[in-house]
Amino acid sequence: MKKPSALLRSFSSRLPTRLAQSPAVAPWPPVRTAYDRWLAAELDELRADPLAPCTSAAWLGRALGLAVAAQRRLVSSAPETATGIDQKTVDQCVEDTAELLDACAGFRDRLDMLRTYATAMRVALHWLEDGNGGEAAGRRAAAAFAECEAVERRCGAELAKCGSSLRKLGERALLHAKHPAAAGAPGAHDEALSGARALALLAVGAMGAALAFRPRRAVSGVASHAGAGKAVAQWECALQEVQRHVREEYDRRRKDAVPCMAELDAAMAAVRAVRGTLAGGPRCEETVAAAARRRCHELDETVALFEDKVDELRRELIAVRMVLMEWAQRARGHELLRLPRI
């Protein structure tokens, strides 16, 4: 049996003369990217603004605007190839963008319905305000109110289908962005892609719930997929806080059977108030009529705001889809034919 000293010498002779370097230790706290700082600050401001609660048209307009900014940021910084992003993710994002575009097209139809709602409300007011039309005026006003009820039913049914599709999309689009140490590093565009998709889902999901007269489904969003022990970007935490706040407020209104958006709720209340005057004859009190006219004007302004924002988001989503399709084609070895700009 060898002596202990001889055994140690024998063992040490078999060790490599130069030990391998230990793996680099990730810094703590994690290094934040410029994208993370920008998006986290925007989301914090979106959540904490006391002048624009998430049930207001102003908040929804800001959410749409932030989604537009996220798409633009992705397109402006997109490289020719998707470095650090796997092909399956790119293909999935192409499909997701198509579904988001379908949702935007559906919103335009719903906004047209809201405009019809405001128009029918004005027609009813026209026949009820002076009270000189007798029974004929009452019948015409009742027909206008029937049109309002038809819009409420149609809008709710169509948006229920849209909400189901968005919920499935949110379940697929789990947050799993990589967090590079510096902008431009492999994975930086993965973070921008994840952020752009998450912000589009946040805005579109909230819009889908807000445009329903009688919301039936919870607002859709993106689920977090942060693994245990892994660094999570600050913007992902901020996004989860915004989604939680929106869900709580919208669920409360949904359980109370009232619209999630305050402006739509006020318009419905005005219709009920004006319609209640029909029991006393074909005449509407001036105070009730004046309040209803204001609600019509507010609803028209809201529709105009949303039309501009939805069109803007639609254009940016098309640009994102084109970038994603280029990435997918290059990854498959296809040459792209680029036409010269005129």
Coordinates of C-alpha atoms in Angstrom, one line a residue:
M1 CA 0.0 0.0 0.0
K2 CA 1.3 3.4 -1.0
K3 CA 2.1 6.0 1.6
P4 CA -0.2 9.0 1.8
S5 CA 2.5 11.3 0.4
A6 CA 3.2 9.0 -2.6
L7 CA -0.5 8.6 -3.2
L8 CA -1.0 12.4 -3.3
R9 CA 2.0 12.8 -5.7
S10 CA 0.5 10.1 -8.0
F11 CA -2.9 11.9 -8.0
S12 CA -1.4 15.3 -8.6
S13 CA 0.6 14.1 -11.5
R14 CA -2.6 13.2 -13.3
L15 CA -4.1 16.6 -13.0
P16 CA -3.8 19.1 -15.9
T17 CA -1.0 21.6 -15.4
R18 CA -3.5 24.5 -16.1
L19 CA -6.9 24.4 -14.6
A20 CA -9.8 25.5 -16.8
Q21 CA -11.1 28.9 -16.0
S22 CA -14.3 29.0 -14.0
P23 CA -17.4 30.2 -15.9
A24 CA -18.1 33.9 -15.7
V25 CA -20.5 34.8 -12.9
A26 CA -23.5 36.8 -14.1
P27 CA -23.5 40.3 -12.6
W28 CA -26.1 41.1 -9.9
P29 CA -28.2 43.1 -10.2
P30 CA -28.5 42.2 -13.9
V31 CA -27.3 44.7 -16.4
R32 CA -30.4 46.5 -17.9
T33 CA -30.6 47.2 -21.5
A34 CA -31.7 50.6 -23.0
Y35 CA -34.8 48.8 -24.3
D36 CA -35.6 47.5 -20.8
R37 CA -35.2 50.9 -19.3
W38 CA -37.4 52.6 -21.9
L39 CA -40.2 50.1 -21.9
A40 CA -40.3 49.7 -18.1
A41 CA -40.6 53.5 -17.7
E42 CA -43.4 53.7 -20.3
L43 CA -45.4 50.9 -18.7
D44 CA -45.0 52.3 -15.2
E45 CA -46.3 55.7 -16.4
L46 CA -49.2 53.9 -18.2
R47 CA -50.2 52.1 -15.0
A48 CA -49.8 54.9 -12.5
D49 CA -51.4 57.9 -14.4
P50 CA -54.2 59.1 -12.1
L51 CA -55.7 61.3 -14.8
A52 CA -56.3 58.4 -17.2
P53 CA -57.6 55.2 -15.6
C54 CA -57.5 52.1 -17.6
T55 CA -61.3 52.2 -18.1
S56 CA -61.0 55.5 -20.0
A57 CA -60.7 56.1 -23.8
A58 CA -57.6 58.2 -23.0
W59 CA -55.8 55.3 -21.4
L60 CA -56.7 52.9 -24.3
G61 CA -55.4 55.5 -26.7
R62 CA -52.1 55.7 -24.8
A63 CA -51.8 51.9 -24.7
L64 CA -52.3 51.8 -28.5
G65 CA -49.7 54.5 -28.9
L66 CA -47.2 52.6 -26.8
A67 CA -47.9 49.4 -28.9
V68 CA -47.2 51.5 -32.1
A69 CA -43.9 52.8 -30.6
A70 CA -42.8 49.2 -29.7
Q71 CA -43.5 48.0 -33.3
R72 CA -41.6 51.0 -34.8
R73 CA -38.6 50.4 -32.5
L74 CA -38.4 46.8 -33.6
V75 CA -38.6 47.6 -37.3
S76 CA -36.0 50.5 -37.0
S77 CA -33.5 48.3 -35.2
A78 CA -34.1 45.0 -37.1
P79 CA -31.1 43.4 -38.7
E80 CA -31.2 41.6 -42.0
T81 CA -31.1 38.2 -40.3
A82 CA -32.7 37.1 -37.0
T83 CA -29.5 36.6 -35.0
G84 CA -30.1 34.7 -31.8
I85 CA -33.8 34.0 -32.6
D86 CA -34.8 30.4 -33.4
Q87 CA -36.8 29.8 -36.6
K88 CA -39.8 28.4 -34.8
T89 CA -40.2 31.7 -32.8
V90 CA -40.0 33.7 -36.0
D91 CA -42.6 31.5 -37.7
Q92 CA -44.9 31.8 -34.7
C93 CA -44.6 35.6 -34.6
V94 CA -45.5 35.7 -38.3
E95 CA -48.8 33.9 -37.5
D96 CA -49.4 36.0 -34.4
T97 CA -49.0 39.2 -36.3
A98 CA -51.5 38.0 -38.9
E99 CA -54.0 37.4 -36.1
L100 CA -53.4 40.8 -34.6
L101 CA -54.0 42.4 -38.0
D102 CA -57.3 40.5 -38.2
A103 CA -58.3 41.8 -34.8
C104 CA -57.5 45.4 -35.9
A105 CA -59.7 44.9 -39.0
G106 CA -62.5 43.6 -36.7
F107 CA -62.1 46.7 -34.5
R108 CA -62.8 49.0 -37.4
D109 CA -66.1 47.2 -37.9
R110 CA -66.9 47.6 -34.2
L111 CA -66.0 51.3 -34.3
D112 CA -68.4 51.7 -37.2
M113 CA -71.1 50.1 -35.0
L114 CA -70.4 52.6 -32.3
R115 CA -70.8 55.4 -34.8
T116 CA -74.1 53.9 -35.8
Y117 CA -75.1 53.8 -32.1
A118 CA -74.4 57.5 -31.7
T119 CA -76.3 58.3 -34.9
A120 CA -79.4 56.3 -33.8
M121 CA -79.3 58.1 -30.5
R122 CA -79.3 61.5 -32.2
V123 CA -82.3 60.4 -34.3
A124 CA -84.2 59.5 -31.2
L125 CA -83.4 62.8 -29.6
H126 CA -84.5 64.6 -32.7
W127 CA -88.0 63.1 -32.5
L128 CA -88.3 63.5 -28.8
E129 CA -86.9 66.9 -28.1
D130 CA -89.7 69.2 -29.3
G131 CA -92.6 66.8 -28.6
N132 CA -94.7 68.1 -31.5
G133 CA -94.7 64.9 -33.5
G134 CA -97.2 63.0 -31.5
E135 CA -97.4 59.3 -31.8
A136 CA -95.5 59.2 -35.1
A137 CA -92.5 60.9 -33.4
G138 CA -92.7 58.3 -30.6
R139 CA -92.7 55.4 -33.1
R140 CA -89.7 56.9 -34.9
A141 CA -87.9 57.4 -31.6
A142 CA -88.7 53.8 -30.6
A143 CA -87.3 52.5 -33.9
A144 CA -84.1 54.4 -33.3
F145 CA -83.8 52.9 -29.8
A146 CA -84.3 49.5 -31.3
E147 CA -81.4 50.1 -33.6
C148 CA -79.3 51.0 -30.5
E149 CA -80.2 47.6 -28.9
A150 CA -79.4 45.8 -32.1
V151 CA -75.9 47.4 -32.1
E152 CA -75.4 46.4 -28.5
R153 CA -76.2 42.7 -29.4
R154 CA -74.1 42.5 -32.6
C155 CA -71.1 44.2 -31.1
G156 CA -71.0 42.0 -28.1
A157 CA -71.4 38.8 -30.1
E158 CA -68.6 39.6 -32.5
L159 CA -66.2 40.8 -29.9
A160 CA -66.8 37.6 -27.9
K161 CA -65.3 35.6 -30.8
C162 CA -62.4 38.1 -31.1
G163 CA -61.7 37.8 -27.4
S164 CA -61.5 34.0 -27.6
S165 CA -58.9 34.2 -30.4
L166 CA -56.8 36.8 -28.5
R167 CA -56.9 34.7 -25.4
K168 CA -55.4 31.8 -27.2
L169 CA -52.8 34.0 -28.8
G170 CA -51.8 35.3 -25.4
E171 CA -51.4 31.8 -24.1
R172 CA -49.0 31.0 -26.9
A173 CA -47.0 34.2 -26.6
L174 CA -45.3 33.6 -23.3
L175 CA -42.8 36.1 -22.1
H176 CA -39.4 34.5 -22.6
A177 CA -37.2 37.4 -23.9
K178 CA -33.4 37.1 -23.6
H179 CA -31.7 39.9 -21.8
P180 CA -28.3 40.8 -23.4
A181 CA -25.7 42.8 -21.6
A182 CA -25.7 45.4 -24.4
A183 CA -27.8 46.6 -27.2
G184 CA -26.9 45.0 -30.5
A185 CA -25.7 41.8 -28.8
P186 CA -27.2 38.5 -29.9
G187 CA -30.6 38.3 -28.3
A188 CA -31.2 42.1 -28.3
H189 CA -33.7 41.7 -31.1
D190 CA -35.3 38.8 -29.4
E191 CA -36.1 41.2 -26.5
A192 CA -37.4 43.8 -28.9
L193 CA -39.5 41.2 -30.7
S194 CA -40.9 39.9 -27.4
G195 CA -41.7 43.4 -26.2
A196 CA -43.4 44.5 -29.5
R197 CA -45.6 41.4 -29.5
A198 CA -46.5 41.8 -25.8
L199 CA -47.4 45.4 -26.1
A200 CA -49.6 44.7 -29.2
L201 CA -51.4 42.0 -27.2
L202 CA -51.9 44.3 -24.2
A203 CA -53.5 47.1 -26.3
V204 CA -55.5 44.8 -28.6
G205 CA -56.7 42.7 -25.7
A206 CA -57.9 45.7 -23.7
M207 CA -59.6 47.2 -26.8
G208 CA -61.4 43.9 -27.4
A209 CA -62.9 44.1 -24.0
A210 CA -63.5 47.8 -23.9
L211 CA -65.6 47.9 -27.1
A212 CA -68.2 45.4 -25.9
F213 CA -71.4 46.7 -24.4
R214 CA -71.8 43.6 -22.3
P215 CA -68.3 42.1 -21.9
R216 CA -68.4 38.3 -21.5
R217 CA -64.8 37.4 -21.3
A218 CA -61.8 38.5 -19.2
V219 CA -59.3 40.7 -20.9
S220 CA -56.6 38.7 -22.7
G221 CA -52.9 39.2 -22.1
V222 CA -49.5 37.6 -22.1
A223 CA -48.5 35.0 -19.5
S224 CA -45.2 35.2 -17.8
H225 CA -42.7 32.4 -18.4
A226 CA -39.9 33.4 -16.2
G227 CA -38.0 30.4 -15.0
A228 CA -36.9 30.0 -11.4
G229 CA -33.5 31.6 -10.8
K230 CA -33.4 33.4 -14.2
A231 CA -33.1 37.1 -14.5
V232 CA -36.3 38.8 -15.6
A233 CA -36.3 42.1 -17.4
Q234 CA -37.9 45.0 -15.5
W235 CA -40.3 45.7 -18.4
E236 CA -41.7 42.2 -18.1
C237 CA -42.5 42.8 -14.4
A238 CA -44.0 46.2 -15.2
L239 CA -46.1 44.6 -18.0
Q240 CA -47.5 42.0 -15.6
E241 CA -48.5 44.7 -13.1
V242 CA -50.3 46.6 -15.9
Q243 CA -52.1 43.5 -17.0
R244 CA -53.1 42.6 -13.4
H245 CA -54.5 46.1 -12.8
V246 CA -56.4 46.1 -16.1
R247 CA -57.9 42.6 -15.5
E248 CA -59.0 43.6 -12.0
E249 CA -60.8 46.7 -13.2
Y250 CA -62.3 45.1 -16.2
D251 CA -63.4 42.0 -14.4
R252 CA -65.2 44.1 -11.8
R253 CA -67.1 46.0 -14.5
R254 CA -67.8 42.8 -16.3
K255 CA -69.3 41.2 -13.2
D256 CA -71.5 44.3 -12.7
A257 CA -72.7 43.8 -16.3
V258 CA -71.5 47.3 -17.5
P259 CA -69.1 48.2 -20.3
C260 CA -65.5 48.2 -19.4
M261 CA -64.9 51.6 -21.1
A262 CA -66.4 54.6 -19.1
E263 CA -67.4 56.5 -22.3
L264 CA -69.4 53.6 -23.6
D265 CA -71.0 53.1 -20.2
A266 CA -72.0 56.7 -20.1
A267 CA -73.5 56.5 -23.6
M268 CA -75.6 53.4 -22.6
A269 CA -76.8 55.2 -19.5
A270 CA -77.9 58.2 -21.6
V271 CA -79.9 56.0 -24.0
R272 CA -81.7 54.4 -21.0
A273 CA -82.4 57.9 -19.5
V274 CA -83.8 59.2 -22.8
R275 CA -85.8 56.0 -23.4
G276 CA -87.3 56.3 -20.0
T277 CA -89.0 59.5 -21.0
L278 CA -91.1 57.7 -23.6
A279 CA -93.4 56.4 -20.8
G280 CA -94.5 59.9 -20.1
G281 CA -95.1 60.8 -23.8
P282 CA -93.1 61.6 -26.9
R283 CA -91.1 64.4 -25.2
C284 CA -87.7 64.5 -23.6
E285 CA -86.7 66.8 -20.8
E286 CA -84.1 69.4 -21.8
T287 CA -81.6 68.4 -19.2
V288 CA -81.8 64.7 -20.2
A289 CA -81.5 65.6 -23.9
A290 CA -78.5 67.9 -23.3
A291 CA -76.7 65.2 -21.3
A292 CA -77.4 62.7 -24.1
R293 CA -76.1 65.0 -26.8
R294 CA -72.9 65.4 -24.8
R295 CA -72.5 61.6 -24.6
C296 CA -73.0 61.3 -28.3
H297 CA -70.3 63.9 -28.9
E298 CA -67.9 62.1 -26.5
L299 CA -68.6 58.8 -28.2
D300 CA -67.9 60.3 -31.7
E301 CA -64.6 61.7 -30.4
T302 CA -63.7 58.4 -28.9
V303 CA -64.4 56.5 -32.2
A304 CA -62.3 59.0 -34.2
L305 CA -59.4 58.6 -31.7
F306 CA -59.5 54.8 -31.9
E307 CA -59.8 54.8 -35.7
D308 CA -56.6 56.8 -36.0
K309 CA -54.7 54.7 -33.4
V310 CA -55.9 51.3 -34.8
D311 CA -55.0 52.3 -38.3
E312 CA -51.6 53.4 -37.1
L313 CA -51.1 50.1 -35.2
R314 CA -52.2 48.2 -38.3
R315 CA -49.6 49.9 -40.5
E316 CA -46.8 49.1 -38.0
L317 CA -47.9 45.5 -37.6
I318 CA -47.7 45.1 -41.4
A319 CA -44.1 46.5 -41.3
V320 CA -43.2 44.1 -38.5
R321 CA -44.7 41.2 -40.5
M322 CA -42.6 42.1 -43.5
V323 CA -39.5 42.1 -41.3
L324 CA -40.4 38.7 -39.8
M325 CA -41.1 37.2 -43.3
E326 CA -37.7 38.4 -44.5
W327 CA -36.0 36.8 -41.5
A328 CA -37.9 33.5 -42.2
Q329 CA -36.9 33.5 -45.8
R330 CA -33.3 34.2 -45.2
A331 CA -33.2 31.5 -42.5
R332 CA -34.3 29.1 -45.2
G333 CA -31.7 30.2 -47.6
H334 CA -34.0 32.1 -49.9
E335 CA -32.7 35.1 -51.8
L336 CA -34.8 38.2 -51.4
L337 CA -35.6 40.4 -54.5
R338 CA -35.6 44.0 -53.4
L339 CA -37.1 46.6 -55.8
P340 CA -35.3 49.9 -55.9
R341 CA -37.0 52.8 -54.1
I342 CA -38.5 55.4 -56.3

